[in-house]
Structures are given as structure tokens and as C-alpha cells.
mmCIF file of C-alpha atoms in Angstrom:
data_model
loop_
_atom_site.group_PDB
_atom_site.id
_atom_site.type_symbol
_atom_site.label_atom_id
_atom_site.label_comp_id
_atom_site.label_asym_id
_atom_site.label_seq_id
_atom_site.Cartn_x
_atom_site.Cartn_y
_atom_site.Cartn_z
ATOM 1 C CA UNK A 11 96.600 88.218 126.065
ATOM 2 C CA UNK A 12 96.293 89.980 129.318
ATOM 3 C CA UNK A 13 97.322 87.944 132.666
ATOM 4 C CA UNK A 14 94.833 87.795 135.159
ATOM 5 C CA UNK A 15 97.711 88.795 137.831
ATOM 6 C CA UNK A 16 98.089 92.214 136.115
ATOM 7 C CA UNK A 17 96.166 95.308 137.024
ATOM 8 C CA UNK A 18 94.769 98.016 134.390
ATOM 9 C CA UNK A 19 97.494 99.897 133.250
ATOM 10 C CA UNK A 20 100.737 98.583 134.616
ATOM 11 C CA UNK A 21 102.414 98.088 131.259
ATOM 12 C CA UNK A 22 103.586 101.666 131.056
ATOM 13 C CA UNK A 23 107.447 100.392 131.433
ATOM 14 C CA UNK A 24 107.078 98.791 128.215
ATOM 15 C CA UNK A 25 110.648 97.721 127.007
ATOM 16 C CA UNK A 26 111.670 98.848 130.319
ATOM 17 C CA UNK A 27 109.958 96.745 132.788
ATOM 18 C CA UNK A 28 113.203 94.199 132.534
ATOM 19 C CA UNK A 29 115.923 97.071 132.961
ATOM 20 C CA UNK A 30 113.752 98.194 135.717
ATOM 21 C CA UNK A 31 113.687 95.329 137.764
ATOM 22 C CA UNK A 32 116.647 94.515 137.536
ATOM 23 C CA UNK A 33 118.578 97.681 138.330
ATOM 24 C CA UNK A 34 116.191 97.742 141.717
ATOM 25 C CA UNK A 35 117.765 94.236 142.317
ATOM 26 C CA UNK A 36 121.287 95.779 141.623
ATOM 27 C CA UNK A 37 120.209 98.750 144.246
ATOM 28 C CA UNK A 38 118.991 95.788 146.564
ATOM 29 C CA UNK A 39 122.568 96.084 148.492
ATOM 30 C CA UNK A 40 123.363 99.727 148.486
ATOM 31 C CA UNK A 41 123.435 102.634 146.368
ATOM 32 C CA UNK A 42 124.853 102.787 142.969
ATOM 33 C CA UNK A 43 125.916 104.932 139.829
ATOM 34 C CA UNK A 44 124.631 104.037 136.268
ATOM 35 C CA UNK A 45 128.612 102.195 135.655
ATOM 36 C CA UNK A 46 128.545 99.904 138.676
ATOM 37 C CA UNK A 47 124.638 99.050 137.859
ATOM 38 C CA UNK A 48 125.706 98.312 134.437
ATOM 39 C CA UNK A 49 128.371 96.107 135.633
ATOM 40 C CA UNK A 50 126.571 94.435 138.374
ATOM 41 C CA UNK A 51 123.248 93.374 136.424
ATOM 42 C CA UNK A 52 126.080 91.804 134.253
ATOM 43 C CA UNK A 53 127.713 89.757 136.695
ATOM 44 C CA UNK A 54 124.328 88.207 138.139
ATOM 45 C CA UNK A 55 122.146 88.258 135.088
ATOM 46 C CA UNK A 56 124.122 88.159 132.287
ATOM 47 C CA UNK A 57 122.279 91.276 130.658
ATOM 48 C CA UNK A 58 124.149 94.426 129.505
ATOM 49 C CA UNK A 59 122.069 97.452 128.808
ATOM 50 C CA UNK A 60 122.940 99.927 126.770
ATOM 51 C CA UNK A 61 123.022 103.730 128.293
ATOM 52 C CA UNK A 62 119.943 104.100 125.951
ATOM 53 C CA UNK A 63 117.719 101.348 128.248
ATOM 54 C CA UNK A 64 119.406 101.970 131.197
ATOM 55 C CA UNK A 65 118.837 105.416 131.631
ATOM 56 C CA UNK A 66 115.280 104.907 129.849
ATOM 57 C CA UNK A 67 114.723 102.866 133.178
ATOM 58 C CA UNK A 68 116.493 104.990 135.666
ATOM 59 C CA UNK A 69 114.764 108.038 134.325
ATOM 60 C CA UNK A 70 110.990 105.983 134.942
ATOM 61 C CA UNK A 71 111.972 104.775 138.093
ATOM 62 C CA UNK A 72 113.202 107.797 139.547
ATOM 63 C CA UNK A 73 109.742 109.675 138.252
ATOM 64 C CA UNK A 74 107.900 107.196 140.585
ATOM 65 C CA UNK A 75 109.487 107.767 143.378
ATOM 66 C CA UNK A 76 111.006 104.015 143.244
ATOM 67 C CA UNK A 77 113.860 104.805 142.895
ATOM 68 C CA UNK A 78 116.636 108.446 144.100
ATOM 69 C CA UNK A 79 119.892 110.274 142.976
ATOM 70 C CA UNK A 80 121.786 111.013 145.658
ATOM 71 C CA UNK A 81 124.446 114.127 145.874
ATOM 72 C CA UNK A 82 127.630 113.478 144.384
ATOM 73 C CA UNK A 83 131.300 115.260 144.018
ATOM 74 C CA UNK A 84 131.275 114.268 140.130
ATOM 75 C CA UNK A 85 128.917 113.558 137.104
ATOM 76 C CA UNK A 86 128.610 110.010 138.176
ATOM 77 C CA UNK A 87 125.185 110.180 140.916
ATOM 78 C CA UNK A 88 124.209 107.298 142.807
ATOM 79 C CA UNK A 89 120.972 106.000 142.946
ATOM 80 C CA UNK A 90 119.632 104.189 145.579
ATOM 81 C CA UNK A 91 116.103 102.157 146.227
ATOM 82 C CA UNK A 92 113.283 104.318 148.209
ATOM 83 C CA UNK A 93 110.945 102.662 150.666
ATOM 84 C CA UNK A 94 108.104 102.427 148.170
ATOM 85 C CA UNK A 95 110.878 101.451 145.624
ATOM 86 C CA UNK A 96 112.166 98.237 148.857
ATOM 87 C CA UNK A 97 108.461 97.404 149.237
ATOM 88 C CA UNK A 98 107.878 97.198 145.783
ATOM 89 C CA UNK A 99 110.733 95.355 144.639
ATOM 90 C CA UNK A 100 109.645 92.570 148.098
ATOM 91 C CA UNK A 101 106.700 92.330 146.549
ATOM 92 C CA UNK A 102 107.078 91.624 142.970
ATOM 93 C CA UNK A 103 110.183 89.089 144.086
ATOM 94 C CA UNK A 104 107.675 87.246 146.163
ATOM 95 C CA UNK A 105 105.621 87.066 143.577
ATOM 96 C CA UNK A 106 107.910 85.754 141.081
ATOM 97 C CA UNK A 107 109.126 83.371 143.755
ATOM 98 C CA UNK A 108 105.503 82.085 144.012
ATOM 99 C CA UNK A 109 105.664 81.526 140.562
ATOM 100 C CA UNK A 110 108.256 79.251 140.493
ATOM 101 C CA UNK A 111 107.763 77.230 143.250
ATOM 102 C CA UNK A 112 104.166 75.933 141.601
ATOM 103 C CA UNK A 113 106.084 75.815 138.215
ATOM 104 C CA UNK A 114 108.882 73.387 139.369
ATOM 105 C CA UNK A 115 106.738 71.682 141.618
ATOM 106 C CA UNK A 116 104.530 71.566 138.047
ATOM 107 C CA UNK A 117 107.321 69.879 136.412
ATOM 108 C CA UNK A 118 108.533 67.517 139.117
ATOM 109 C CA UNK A 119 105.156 66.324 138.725
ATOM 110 C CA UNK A 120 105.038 65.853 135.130
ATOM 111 C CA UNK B 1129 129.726 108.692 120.520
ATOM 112 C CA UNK B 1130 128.652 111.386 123.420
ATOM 113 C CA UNK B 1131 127.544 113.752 120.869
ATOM 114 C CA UNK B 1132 124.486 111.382 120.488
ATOM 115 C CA UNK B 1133 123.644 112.655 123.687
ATOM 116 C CA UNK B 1134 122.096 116.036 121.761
ATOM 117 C CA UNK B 1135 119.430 113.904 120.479
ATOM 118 C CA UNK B 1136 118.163 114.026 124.315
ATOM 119 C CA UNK B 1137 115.851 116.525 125.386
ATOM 120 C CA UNK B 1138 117.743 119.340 127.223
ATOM 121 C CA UNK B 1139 115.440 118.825 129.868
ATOM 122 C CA UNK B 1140 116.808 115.286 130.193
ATOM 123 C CA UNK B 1141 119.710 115.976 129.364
ATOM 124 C CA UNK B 1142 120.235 118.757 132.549
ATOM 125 C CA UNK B 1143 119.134 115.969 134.672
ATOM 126 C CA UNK B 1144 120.936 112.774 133.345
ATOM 127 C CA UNK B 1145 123.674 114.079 130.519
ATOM 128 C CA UNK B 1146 126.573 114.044 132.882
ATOM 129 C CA UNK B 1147 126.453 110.749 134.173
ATOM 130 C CA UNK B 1148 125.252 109.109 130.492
ATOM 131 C CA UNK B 1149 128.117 110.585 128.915
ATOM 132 C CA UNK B 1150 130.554 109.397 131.154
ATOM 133 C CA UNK B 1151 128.847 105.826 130.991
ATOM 134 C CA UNK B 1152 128.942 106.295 127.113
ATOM 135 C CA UNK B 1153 132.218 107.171 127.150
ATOM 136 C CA UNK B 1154 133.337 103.753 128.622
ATOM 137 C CA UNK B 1155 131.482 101.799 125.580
ATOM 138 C CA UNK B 1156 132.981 100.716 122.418
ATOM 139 C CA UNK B 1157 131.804 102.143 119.254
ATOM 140 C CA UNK B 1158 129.162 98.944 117.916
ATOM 141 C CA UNK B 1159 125.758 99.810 116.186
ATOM 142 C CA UNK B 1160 123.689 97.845 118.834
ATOM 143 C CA UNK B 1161 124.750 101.030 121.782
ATOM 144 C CA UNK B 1162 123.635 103.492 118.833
ATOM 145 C CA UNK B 1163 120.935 102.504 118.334
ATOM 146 C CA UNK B 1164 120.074 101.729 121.808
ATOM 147 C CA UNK B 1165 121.048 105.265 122.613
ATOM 148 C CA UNK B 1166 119.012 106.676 119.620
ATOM 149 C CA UNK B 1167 115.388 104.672 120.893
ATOM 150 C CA UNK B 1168 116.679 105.926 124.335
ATOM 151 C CA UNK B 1169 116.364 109.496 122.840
ATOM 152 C CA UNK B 1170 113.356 108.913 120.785
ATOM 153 C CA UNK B 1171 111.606 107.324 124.121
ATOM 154 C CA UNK B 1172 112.567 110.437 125.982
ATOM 155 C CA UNK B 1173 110.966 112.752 123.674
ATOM 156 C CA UNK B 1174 107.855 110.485 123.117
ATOM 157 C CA UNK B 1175 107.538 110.071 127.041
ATOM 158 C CA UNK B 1176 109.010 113.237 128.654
ATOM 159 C CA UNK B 1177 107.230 112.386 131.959
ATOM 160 C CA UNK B 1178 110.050 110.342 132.495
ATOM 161 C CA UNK B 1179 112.277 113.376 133.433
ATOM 162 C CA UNK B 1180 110.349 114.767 135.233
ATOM 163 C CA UNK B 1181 110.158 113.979 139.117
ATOM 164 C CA UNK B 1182 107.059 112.826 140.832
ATOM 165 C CA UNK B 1183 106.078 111.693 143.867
ATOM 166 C CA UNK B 1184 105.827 107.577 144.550
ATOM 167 C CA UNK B 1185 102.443 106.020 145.511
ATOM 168 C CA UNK B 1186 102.612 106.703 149.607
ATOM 169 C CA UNK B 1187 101.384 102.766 149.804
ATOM 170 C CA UNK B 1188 104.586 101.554 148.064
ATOM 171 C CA UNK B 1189 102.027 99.996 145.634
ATOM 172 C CA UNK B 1190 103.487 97.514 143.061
ATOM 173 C CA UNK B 1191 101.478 99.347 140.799
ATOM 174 C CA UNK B 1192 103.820 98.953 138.098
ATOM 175 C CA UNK B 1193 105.637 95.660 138.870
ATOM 176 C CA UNK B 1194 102.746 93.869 138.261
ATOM 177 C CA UNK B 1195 103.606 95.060 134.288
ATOM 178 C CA UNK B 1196 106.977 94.402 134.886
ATOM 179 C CA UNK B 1197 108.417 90.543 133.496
ATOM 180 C CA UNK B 1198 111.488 89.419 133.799
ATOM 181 C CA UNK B 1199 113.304 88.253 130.323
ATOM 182 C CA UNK B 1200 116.624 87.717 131.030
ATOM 183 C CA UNK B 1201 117.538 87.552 127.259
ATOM 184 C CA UNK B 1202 117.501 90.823 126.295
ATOM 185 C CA UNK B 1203 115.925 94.369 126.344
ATOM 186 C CA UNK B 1204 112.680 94.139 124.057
ATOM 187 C CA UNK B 1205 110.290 92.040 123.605
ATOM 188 C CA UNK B 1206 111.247 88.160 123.072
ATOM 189 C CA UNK B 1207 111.486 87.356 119.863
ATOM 190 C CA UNK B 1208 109.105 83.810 119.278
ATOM 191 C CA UNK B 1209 109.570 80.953 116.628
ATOM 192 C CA UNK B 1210 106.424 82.963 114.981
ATOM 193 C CA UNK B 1211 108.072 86.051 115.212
ATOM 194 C CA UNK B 1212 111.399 84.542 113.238
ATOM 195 C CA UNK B 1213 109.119 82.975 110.954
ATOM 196 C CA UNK B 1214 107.387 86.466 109.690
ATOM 197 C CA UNK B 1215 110.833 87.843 109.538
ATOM 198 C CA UNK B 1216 112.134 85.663 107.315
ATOM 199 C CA UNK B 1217 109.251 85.619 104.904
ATOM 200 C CA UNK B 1218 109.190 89.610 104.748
ATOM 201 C CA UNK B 1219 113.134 89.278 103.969
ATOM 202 C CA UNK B 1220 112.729 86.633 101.303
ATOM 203 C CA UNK B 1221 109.255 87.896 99.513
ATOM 204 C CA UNK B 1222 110.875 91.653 99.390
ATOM 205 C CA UNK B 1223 113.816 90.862 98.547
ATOM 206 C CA UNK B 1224 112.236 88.532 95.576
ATOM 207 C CA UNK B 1225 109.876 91.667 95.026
ATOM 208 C CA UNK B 1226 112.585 94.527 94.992
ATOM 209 C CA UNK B 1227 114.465 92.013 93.041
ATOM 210 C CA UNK B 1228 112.314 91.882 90.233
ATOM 211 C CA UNK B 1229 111.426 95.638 90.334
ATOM 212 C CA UNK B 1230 115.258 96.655 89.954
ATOM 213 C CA UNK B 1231 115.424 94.013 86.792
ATOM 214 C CA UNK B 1232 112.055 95.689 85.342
ATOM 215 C CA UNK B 1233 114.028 99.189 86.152
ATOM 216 C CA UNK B 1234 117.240 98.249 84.384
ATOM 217 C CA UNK B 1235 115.756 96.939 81.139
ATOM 218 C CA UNK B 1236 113.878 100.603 81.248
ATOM 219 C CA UNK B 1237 116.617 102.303 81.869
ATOM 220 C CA UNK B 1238 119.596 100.183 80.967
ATOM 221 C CA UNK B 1239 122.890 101.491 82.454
ATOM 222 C CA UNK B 1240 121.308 104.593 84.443
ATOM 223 C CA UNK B 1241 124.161 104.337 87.244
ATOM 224 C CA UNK B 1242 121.522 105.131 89.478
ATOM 225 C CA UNK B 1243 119.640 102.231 88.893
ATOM 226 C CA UNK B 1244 122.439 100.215 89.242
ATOM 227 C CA UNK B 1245 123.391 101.462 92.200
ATOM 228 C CA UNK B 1246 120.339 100.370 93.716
ATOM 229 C CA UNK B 1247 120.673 96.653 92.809
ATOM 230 C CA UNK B 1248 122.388 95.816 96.325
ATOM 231 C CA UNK B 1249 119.107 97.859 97.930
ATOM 232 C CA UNK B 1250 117.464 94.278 97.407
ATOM 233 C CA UNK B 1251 117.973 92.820 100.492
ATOM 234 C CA UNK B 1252 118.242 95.615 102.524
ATOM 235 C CA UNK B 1253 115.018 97.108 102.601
ATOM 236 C CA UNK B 1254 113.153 93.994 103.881
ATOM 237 C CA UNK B 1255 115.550 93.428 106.335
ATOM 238 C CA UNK B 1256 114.807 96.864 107.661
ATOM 239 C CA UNK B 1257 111.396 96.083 108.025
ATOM 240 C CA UNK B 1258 112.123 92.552 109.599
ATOM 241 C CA UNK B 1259 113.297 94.244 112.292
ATOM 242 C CA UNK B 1260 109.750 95.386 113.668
ATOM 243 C CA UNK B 1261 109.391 91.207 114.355
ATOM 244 C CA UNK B 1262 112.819 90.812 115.839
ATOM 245 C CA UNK B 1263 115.331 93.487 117.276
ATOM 246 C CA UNK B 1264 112.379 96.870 117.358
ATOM 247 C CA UNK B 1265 109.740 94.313 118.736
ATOM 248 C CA UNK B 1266 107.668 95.703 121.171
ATOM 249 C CA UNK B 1267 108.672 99.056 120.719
ATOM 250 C CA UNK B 1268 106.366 101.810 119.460
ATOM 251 C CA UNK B 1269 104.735 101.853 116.330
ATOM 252 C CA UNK B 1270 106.135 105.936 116.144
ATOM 253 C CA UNK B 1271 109.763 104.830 117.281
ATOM 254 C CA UNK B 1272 110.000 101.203 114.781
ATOM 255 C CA UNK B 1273 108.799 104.071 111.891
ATOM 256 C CA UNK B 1274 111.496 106.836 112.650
ATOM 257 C CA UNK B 1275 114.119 103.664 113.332
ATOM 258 C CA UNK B 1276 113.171 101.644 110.349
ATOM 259 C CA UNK B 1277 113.192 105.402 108.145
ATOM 260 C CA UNK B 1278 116.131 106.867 109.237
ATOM 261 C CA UNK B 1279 118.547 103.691 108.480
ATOM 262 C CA UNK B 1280 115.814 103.107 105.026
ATOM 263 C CA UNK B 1281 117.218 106.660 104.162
ATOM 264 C CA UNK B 1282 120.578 107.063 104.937
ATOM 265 C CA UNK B 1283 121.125 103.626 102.609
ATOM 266 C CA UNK B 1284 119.339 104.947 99.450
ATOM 267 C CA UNK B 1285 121.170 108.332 100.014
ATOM 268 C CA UNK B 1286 124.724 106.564 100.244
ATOM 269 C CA UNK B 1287 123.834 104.535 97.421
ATOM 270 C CA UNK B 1288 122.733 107.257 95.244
ATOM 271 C CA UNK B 1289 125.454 109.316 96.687
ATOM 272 C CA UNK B 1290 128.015 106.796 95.469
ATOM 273 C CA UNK B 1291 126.627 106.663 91.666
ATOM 274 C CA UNK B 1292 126.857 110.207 92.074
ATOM 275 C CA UNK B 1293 130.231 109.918 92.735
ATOM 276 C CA UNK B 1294 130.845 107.844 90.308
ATOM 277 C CA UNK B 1295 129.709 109.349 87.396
ATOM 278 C CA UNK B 1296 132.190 111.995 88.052
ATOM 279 C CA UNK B 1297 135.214 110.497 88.917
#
């Protein structure tokens, strides 16, 4: 079943879409490398991706422009959120915020 | 476990290999980062547009975040009451099925180490193909075939391997 909310062909992130999201929360404060993104998502969602999913993310994000490496000393590269990647990720929060205010508002009504 | 990393495609691996070693390197060995890492690697071949840089919508559109959901419990898809309910009847009929075929097998070819061998396959099997309800859920048809095949193989080849073994020991 296809929400009315979604637009044509925005489920290209497949498996993804929830490693995405949240590593662009992670990147919300500041930059970070794939470790400290691991580590973080962790600590505030209680998710730990493999290397597999993360990268499988990273890799999308980064191809959209949501997302950029930035130069490091050693192997381990920073990313860090671009504007379209900020505006993006205030969007989609908003809308998820939307989304539960009318669902516990729902079920204080129930 | 870095030389999983070669299942990458060099292309990805140029751009991400340092970094995802050094991040695998920091994991303990446990099946569930293998095969993360090997659907990773499968995903990277299948979609190799996602190593390769392009430029972001100028609008900042939430083109794709409007696709994006988020399921705090876990990478794939979630796995429903329906979902455990078609696993477990694919585990139970095939193993009931494979069951009776290795009984029918033995009384053709009684004490064929081979056959025998294959009388712990039972179970296996179907729970390799359970899998497309409950861990491989929502992933590719293409990637739940090659994950599904490769593990499907490499237990029939131990198995035979160890019968094998045995009749020479």
C-alpha cells in the first residue's frame, strides 16, 4: 500500500531509508566519521548498523548531495550534512513531528 | 574480517575501503556483521550509482525522505505477526517434506554415507528460505537469491564434504 504522503519514486533507499535518517540526525551537531556515527546512533536510538548498512547509506547519501566527506589526515573521513542535506533532514523531522502530535492527541482521545 | 572488503567494487572500494576497514576492524567476528557486510557488497554492485558522486537537488527537495520511515528496530523491513507466521510454516512443512524425502532416500540407498550425511539438511534448508519473511525481508529478490544460495551451498558442500571425509578416514 502506497501512502498518500509519498511522492513517485522516493523508495529508492530501500533498506536504507532508516540508516539514512538517522546518520543525518547523528550529523545534526557536527561532522562525523563512520565510528563516531556508529556509536552515536547507538547512544540515542539504540540501533547499531553494521559497516555493510552504514556505508550502504553513507554511500546514497553522499551521491545526493545530502550528505559530504570532508579532508582528513587518516582513513577515517568525516562526513558532515550539506544545506540540501539540513533542509531536508528539517523537513522530514517536521513531518514526522506532525505525525505524532495528531497520533498522541489520537490516543489521548481514545 | 577486512578481507570481505574485496567483495566491494574497486570503484567503491577507492572511495570508502579505508575508512570501512578500519570501522570493520573494531567489530567482533558474529555472522549478523557478515552478512551485513556481504548484502552491503551485493547492494553496491546491484546499485553502483551509489559510488558515484552527484549533484543534490538545488531546492534541497525531500525528494527522498518522503520514502524514508523511521523503524527503530532494526535495518530491514519489520518483520509482522504475518510475516512470523509464513516463516514458521515454510520451516515446519519443509522440514516435514525434506524429512520424508531423506527417509524415501535411505531405504533406496541404505547406508550411502552421503545420504546420511544429509539427514541433518532437514531443517536447514527451510530455514534458509524463512529468512526471505524475516531477517532478508525487504531486500531484493536478486540479493535474498544469492544470500539464501550461497549459505544453501556451502551447507550441502560441508556436509558432503564431511561423508567424504569420512569414508576415508
Amino acid at each position: 500500500m502506497k501512502r498518500r504522503t509519498e511522492p513517485e519514486g522516493l523508495d529508492e533507499f530501500g533498506r536504507f531509508s532508516e540508516p539514512a535518517l538517522l546518520i543525518m540526525v547523528s550529523l545534526a551537531d557536527g561532522p562525523k566519521h563512520g565510528y563516531a556515527i556508529t556509536e552515536d546512533i547507538n547512544a540515542f536510538a539504540g540501533v547499531r548498523f553494521g559497516p555493510g548498512s552504514l556505508y550502504g547509506a553513507i554511500a546514497r547519501l553522499e551521491s545526493r548531495g545530502l550528505i559530504e566527506g570532508l579532508e582528513s589526515e587518516d582513513r577515517r573521513n568525516p562526513y558532515q550534512l550539506t544545506g540540501a542535506g539540513e533542509k531536508a533532514l528539517r523537513a522530514r523531522l517536521q513531518s514526522m513531528q506532525a505525525v505524532a502530535r495528531i497520533g498522541q492527541k489520537r490516543l489521548a482521545t481514545a | 574480517m577486512t578481507w570481505l572488503l574485496k567483495l566491494y567494487p574497486p570503484r567503491w572500494r577507492q572511495r570508502y575501503g579505508g575508512e570501512f576497514a578500519e570501522l570493520m576492524a573494531g567489530q567482533p567476528f558474529s555472522i549478523t556483521t557478515v552478512v551485513d557486510v556481504i548484502a552491503g557488497a551485493i547492494d553496491a554492485w546491484i546499485d553502483p550509482q551509489s559510488s558515484t558522486a552527484q549533484t543534490a537537488d538545488a531546492t534541497g527537495e525531500t525528494k527522498m525522505f518522503a520514502g524514508l520511515k523511521l523503524r527503530c528496530a532494526g535495518a530491514g523491513e519489520p518483520v509482522t505477526a504475518a510475516d512470523n507466521r509464513k516463516a514458521t510454516i515454510v520451516m515446519i512443512f519443509g522440514t516435514l517434506l525434506l524429512t520424508v524425502l531423506w527417509i524415501w532416500g535411505l531405504r533406496l540407498y541404505p547406508d550411502n554415507p552421503y545420504i546420511l550425511s544429509l539427514g541433518t539438511m532437514s531443517f536447514i534448508p527451510p530455514y534458509l528460505l524463512s529468512m526471505r519473511y524475516t531477517t532478508l525481508k525487504g531486500r531484493p529478490g536478486s540479493v535474498q537469491a544469492v544470500m539464501i544460495g550461497w549459505q544453501l551451498l556451502a551447507v550441502i558442500a560441508i556436509m558432503l564434504g564431511a561423508a567424504w571425509l569420512s569414508e576415508r578416514i
